[in-house]
CSV table of C-alpha atoms in Angstrom, one decimal:
chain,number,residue,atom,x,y,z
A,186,UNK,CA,-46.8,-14.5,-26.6
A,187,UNK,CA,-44.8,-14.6,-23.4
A,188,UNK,CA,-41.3,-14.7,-23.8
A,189,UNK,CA,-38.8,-16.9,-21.8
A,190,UNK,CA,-35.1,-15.9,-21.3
A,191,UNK,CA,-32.5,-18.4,-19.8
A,192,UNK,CA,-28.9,-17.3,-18.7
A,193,UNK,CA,-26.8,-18.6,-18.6
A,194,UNK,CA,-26.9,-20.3,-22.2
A,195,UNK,CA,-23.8,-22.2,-21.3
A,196,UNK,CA,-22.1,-23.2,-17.8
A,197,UNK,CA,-19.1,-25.1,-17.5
A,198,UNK,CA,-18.7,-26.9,-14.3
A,199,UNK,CA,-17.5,-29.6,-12.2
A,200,UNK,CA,-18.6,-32.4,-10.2
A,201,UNK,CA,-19.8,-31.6,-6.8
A,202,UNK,CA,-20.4,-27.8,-7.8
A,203,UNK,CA,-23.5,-26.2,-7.2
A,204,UNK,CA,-25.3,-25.1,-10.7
A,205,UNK,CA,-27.8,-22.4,-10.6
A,206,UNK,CA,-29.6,-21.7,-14.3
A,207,UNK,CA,-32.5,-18.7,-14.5
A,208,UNK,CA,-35.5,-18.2,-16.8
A,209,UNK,CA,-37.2,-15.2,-17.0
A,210,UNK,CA,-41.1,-14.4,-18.0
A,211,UNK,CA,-41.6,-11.2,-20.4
A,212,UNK,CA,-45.0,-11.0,-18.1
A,213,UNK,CA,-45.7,-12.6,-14.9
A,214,UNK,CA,-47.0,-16.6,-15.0
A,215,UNK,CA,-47.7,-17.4,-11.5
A,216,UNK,CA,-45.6,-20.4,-10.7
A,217,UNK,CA,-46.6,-22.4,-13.7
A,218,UNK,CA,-43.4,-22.9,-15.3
A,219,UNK,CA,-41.6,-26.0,-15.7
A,220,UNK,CA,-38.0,-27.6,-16.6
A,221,UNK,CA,-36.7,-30.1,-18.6
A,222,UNK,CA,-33.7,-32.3,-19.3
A,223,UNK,CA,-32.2,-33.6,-22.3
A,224,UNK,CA,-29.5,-35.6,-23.3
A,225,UNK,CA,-28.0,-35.8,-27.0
A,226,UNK,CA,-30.3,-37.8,-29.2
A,227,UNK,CA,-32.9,-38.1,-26.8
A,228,UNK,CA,-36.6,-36.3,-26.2
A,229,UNK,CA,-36.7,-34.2,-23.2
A,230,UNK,CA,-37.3,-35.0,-19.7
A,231,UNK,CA,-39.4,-33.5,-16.9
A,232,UNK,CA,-37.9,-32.5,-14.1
A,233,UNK,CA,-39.7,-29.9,-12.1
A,234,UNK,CA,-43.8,-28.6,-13.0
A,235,UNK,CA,-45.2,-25.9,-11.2
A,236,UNK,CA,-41.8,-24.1,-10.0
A,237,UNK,CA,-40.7,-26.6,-6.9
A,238,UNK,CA,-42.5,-29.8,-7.4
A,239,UNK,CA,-40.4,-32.6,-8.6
A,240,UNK,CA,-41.0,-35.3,-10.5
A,241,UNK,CA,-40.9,-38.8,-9.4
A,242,UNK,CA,-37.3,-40.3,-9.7
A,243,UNK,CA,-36.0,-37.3,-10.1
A,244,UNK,CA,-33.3,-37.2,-7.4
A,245,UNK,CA,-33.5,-34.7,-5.2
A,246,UNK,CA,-29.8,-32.4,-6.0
A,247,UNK,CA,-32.4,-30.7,-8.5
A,248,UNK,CA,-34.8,-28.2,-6.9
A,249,UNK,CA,-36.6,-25.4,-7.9
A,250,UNK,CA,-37.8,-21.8,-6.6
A,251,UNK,CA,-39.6,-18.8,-7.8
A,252,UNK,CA,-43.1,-17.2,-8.6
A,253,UNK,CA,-44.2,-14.1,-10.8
A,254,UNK,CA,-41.1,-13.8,-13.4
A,255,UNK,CA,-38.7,-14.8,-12.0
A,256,UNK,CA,-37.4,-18.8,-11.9
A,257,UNK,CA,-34.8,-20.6,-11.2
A,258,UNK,CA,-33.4,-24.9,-11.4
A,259,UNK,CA,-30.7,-25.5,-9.0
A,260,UNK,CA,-28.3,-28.3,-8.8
A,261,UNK,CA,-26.8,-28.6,-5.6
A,262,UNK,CA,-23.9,-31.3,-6.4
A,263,UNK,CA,-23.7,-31.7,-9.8
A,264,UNK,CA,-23.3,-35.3,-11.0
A,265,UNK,CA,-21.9,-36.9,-14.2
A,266,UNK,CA,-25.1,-37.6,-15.3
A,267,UNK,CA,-26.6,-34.5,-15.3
A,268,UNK,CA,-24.5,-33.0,-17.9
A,269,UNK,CA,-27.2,-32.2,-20.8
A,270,UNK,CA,-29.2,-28.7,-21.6
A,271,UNK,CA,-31.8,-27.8,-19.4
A,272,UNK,CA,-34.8,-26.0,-20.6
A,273,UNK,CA,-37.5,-23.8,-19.0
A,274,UNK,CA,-40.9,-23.5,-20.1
A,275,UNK,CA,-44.0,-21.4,-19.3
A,276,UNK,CA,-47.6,-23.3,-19.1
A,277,UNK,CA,-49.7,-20.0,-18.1
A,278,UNK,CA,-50.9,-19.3,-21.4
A,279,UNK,CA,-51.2,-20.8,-24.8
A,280,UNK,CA,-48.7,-20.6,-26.9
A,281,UNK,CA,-46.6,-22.6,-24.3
A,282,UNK,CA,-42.8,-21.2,-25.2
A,283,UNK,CA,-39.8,-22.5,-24.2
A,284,UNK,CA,-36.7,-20.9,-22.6
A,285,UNK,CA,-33.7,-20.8,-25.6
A,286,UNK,CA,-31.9,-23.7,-23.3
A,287,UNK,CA,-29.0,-23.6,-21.0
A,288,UNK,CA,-26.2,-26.3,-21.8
A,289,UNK,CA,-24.2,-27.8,-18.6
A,290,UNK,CA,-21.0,-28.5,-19.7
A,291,UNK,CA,-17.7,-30.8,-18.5
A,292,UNK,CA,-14.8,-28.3,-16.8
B,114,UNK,CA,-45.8,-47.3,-18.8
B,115,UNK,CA,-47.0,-44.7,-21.1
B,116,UNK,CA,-45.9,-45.3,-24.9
B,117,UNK,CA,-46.0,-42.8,-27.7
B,118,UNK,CA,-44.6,-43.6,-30.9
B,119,UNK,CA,-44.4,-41.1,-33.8
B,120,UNK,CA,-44.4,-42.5,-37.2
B,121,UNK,CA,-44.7,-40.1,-41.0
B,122,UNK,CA,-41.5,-38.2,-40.8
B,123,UNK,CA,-39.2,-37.6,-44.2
B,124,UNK,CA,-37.9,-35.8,-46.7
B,125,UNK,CA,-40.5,-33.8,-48.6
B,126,UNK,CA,-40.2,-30.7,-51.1
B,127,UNK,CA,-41.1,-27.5,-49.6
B,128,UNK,CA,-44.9,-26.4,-50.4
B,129,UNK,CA,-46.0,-30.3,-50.1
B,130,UNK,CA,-47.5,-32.0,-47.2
B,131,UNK,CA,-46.8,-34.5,-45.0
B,132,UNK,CA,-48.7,-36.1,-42.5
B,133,UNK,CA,-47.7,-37.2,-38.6
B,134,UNK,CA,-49.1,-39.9,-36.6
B,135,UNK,CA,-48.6,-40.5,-33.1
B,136,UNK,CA,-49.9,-43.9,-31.3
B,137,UNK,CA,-50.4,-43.5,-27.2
B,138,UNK,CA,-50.3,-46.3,-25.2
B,139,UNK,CA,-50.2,-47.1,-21.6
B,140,UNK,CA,-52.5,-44.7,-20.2
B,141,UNK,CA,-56.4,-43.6,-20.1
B,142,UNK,CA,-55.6,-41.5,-23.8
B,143,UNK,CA,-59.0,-39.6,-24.0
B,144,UNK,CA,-58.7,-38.2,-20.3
B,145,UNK,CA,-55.3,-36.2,-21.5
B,146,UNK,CA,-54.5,-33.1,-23.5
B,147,UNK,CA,-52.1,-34.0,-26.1
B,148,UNK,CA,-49.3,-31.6,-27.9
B,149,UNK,CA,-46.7,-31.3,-30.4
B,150,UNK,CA,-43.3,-29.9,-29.8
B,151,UNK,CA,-40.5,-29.7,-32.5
B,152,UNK,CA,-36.7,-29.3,-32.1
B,153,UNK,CA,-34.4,-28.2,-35.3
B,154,UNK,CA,-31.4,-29.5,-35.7
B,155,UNK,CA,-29.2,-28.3,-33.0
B,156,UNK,CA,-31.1,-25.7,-32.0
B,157,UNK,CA,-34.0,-25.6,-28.8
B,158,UNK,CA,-37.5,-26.7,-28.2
B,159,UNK,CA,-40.5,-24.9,-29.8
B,160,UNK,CA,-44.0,-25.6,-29.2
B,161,UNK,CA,-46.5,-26.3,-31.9
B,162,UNK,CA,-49.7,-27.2,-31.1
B,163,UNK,CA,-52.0,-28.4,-28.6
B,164,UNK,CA,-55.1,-30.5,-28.4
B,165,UNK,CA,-57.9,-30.8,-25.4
B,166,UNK,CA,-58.5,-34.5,-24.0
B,167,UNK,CA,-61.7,-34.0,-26.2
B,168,UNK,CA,-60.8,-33.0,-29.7
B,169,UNK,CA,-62.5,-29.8,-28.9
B,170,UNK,CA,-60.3,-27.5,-28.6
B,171,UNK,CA,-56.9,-26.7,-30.3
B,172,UNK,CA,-54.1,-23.9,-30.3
B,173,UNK,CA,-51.0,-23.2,-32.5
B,174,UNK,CA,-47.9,-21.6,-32.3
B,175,UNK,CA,-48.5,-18.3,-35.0
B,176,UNK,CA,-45.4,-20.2,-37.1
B,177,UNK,CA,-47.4,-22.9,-38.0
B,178,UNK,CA,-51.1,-21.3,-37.3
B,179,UNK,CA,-53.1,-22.3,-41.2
B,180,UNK,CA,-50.5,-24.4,-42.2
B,181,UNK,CA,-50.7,-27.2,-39.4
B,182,UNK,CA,-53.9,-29.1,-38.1
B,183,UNK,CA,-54.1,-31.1,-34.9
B,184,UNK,CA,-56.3,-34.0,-34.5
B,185,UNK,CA,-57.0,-36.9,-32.3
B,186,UNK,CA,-59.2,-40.2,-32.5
B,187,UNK,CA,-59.8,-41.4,-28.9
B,188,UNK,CA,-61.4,-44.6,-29.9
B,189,UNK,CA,-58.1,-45.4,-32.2
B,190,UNK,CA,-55.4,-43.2,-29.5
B,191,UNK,CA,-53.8,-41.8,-32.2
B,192,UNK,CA,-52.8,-38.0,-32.6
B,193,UNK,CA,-52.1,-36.4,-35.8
B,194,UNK,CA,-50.1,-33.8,-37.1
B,195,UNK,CA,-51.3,-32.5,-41.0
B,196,UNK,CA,-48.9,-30.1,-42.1
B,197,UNK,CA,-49.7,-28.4,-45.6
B,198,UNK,CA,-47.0,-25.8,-47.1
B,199,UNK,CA,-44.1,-27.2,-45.8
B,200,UNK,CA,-41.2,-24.3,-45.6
B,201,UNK,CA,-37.3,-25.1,-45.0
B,202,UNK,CA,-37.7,-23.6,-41.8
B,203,UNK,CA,-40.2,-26.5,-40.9
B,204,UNK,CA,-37.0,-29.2,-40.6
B,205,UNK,CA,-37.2,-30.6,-37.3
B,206,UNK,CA,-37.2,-33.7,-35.3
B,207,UNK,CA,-41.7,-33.6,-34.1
B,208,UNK,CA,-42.2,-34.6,-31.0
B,209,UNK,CA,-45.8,-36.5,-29.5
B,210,UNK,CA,-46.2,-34.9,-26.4
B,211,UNK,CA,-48.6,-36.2,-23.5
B,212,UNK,CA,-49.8,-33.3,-20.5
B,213,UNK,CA,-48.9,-33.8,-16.9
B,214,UNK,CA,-52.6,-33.7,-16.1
B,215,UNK,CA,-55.9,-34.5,-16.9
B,216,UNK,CA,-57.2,-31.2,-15.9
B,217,UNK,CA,-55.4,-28.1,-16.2
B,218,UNK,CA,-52.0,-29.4,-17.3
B,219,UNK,CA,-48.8,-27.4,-16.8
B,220,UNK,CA,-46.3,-29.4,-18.2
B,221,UNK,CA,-45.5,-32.4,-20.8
B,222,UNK,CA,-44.2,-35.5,-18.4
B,223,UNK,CA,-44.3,-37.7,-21.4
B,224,UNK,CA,-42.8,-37.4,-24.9
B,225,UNK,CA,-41.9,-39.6,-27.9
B,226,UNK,CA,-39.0,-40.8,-29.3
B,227,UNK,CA,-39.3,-38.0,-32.4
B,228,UNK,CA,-39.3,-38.1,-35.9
B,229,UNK,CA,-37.6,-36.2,-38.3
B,230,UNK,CA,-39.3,-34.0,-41.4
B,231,UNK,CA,-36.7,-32.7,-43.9
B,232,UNK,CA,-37.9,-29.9,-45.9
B,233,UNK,CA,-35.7,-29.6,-48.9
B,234,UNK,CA,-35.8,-29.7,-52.5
């Protein structure tokens, strides 16, 4: 199974600041590899599929980059709403697995 | 909009089973793979199983892999979950998961509100 590694697992920020969270394949995955959102008490939401292509509605402070192993979600001016835990997650191969999370925290 | 509503979760005895429905709405059901993804309590996602547009085809994650069984009925648009041998370790809020595409999906753009199996004695 391929295995997917976020850091960090927690940030604390502030708003306006620029948030950049990593995920890591154990093997290469092309660029299929997305990232979700989720809020306490709610299911997750999709932000980003296939590295860089966001969703519609999603605004566009959130954008994506990499290929191969290496991944990454970017905030560029980090509102209060997007304080949650973001998750990554590989779709190159069954079993799909799912980054450990990365929570985006109040300074 | 698309609708997916879980129903079956509860408190059941480890060893038992327990059975999870999922009803789809809002969208051309047999055209799209279908999964289930699982969350413990406070801890991350995990994957569980997956289901092709057609019934045909089905993968598990190796936790639940002879325990769990996937199904759909595309003339109903329900999606199942059987889970036999319930362990502790099964406690989790289930999610009903649609793909992102009909074809070659890469990501779940649609998910369920969850419900919650407790496996406890």
């Amino acid at each position: 199974d391929i295995q997917m590694t976020q850091s960090p697992s927690s940030v604390s920020a502030s708003v306006g600041d620029r948030v950049t969270i990593t995920c890591r394949a154990s093997q290469g995955i092309s660029r299929w590899l997305a990232w979700y959102q989720q809020k306490p008490g709610k299911a997750p939401k999709l932000l980003m599929s296939d590295a860089s292509s966001l969703q519609s509605g999603v605004p566009s402070r959130f954008s994506g980059s990499g290929s191969g192993t290496d991944f990454a979600l970017t905030i560029s001016s980090l509102q209060p709403e997007d304080f949650a835990t973001y998750y990554c997650q590989q779709a190159n191969s069954f079993p799909w697995t799912f980054g450990q999370g990365t929570k985006v925290e109040i300074k | 909009q698309v609708q997916l509503v879980e129903s079956g979760g509860g408190v059941v005895q480890p060893g038992r089973s327990l059975r999870l429905s999922c009803a789809a709405s809002g969208f051309t059901f047999s055209s799209y793979g279908m999964q289930w993804v699982r969350q413990a309590p406070g801890k991350g996602l995990d994957w569980v199983a997956v289901i092709s547009h057609d019934g045909k085809v089905t993968y598990y994650s190796d936790s639940v892999k002879g325990r769990f069984t996937i199904s759909r009925d595309n003339s109903k648009n329900t999606l199942d979950l059987q889970m036999n041998s319930l362990r502790a370790e099964d406690t989790a809020v289930y999610y009903c998961a649609k793909e992102s595409k009909a074809r070659r999906a890469t990501a779940i753009d649609s998910w369920g509100q969850g419900t919650l199996v407790t496996v406890s004695s």
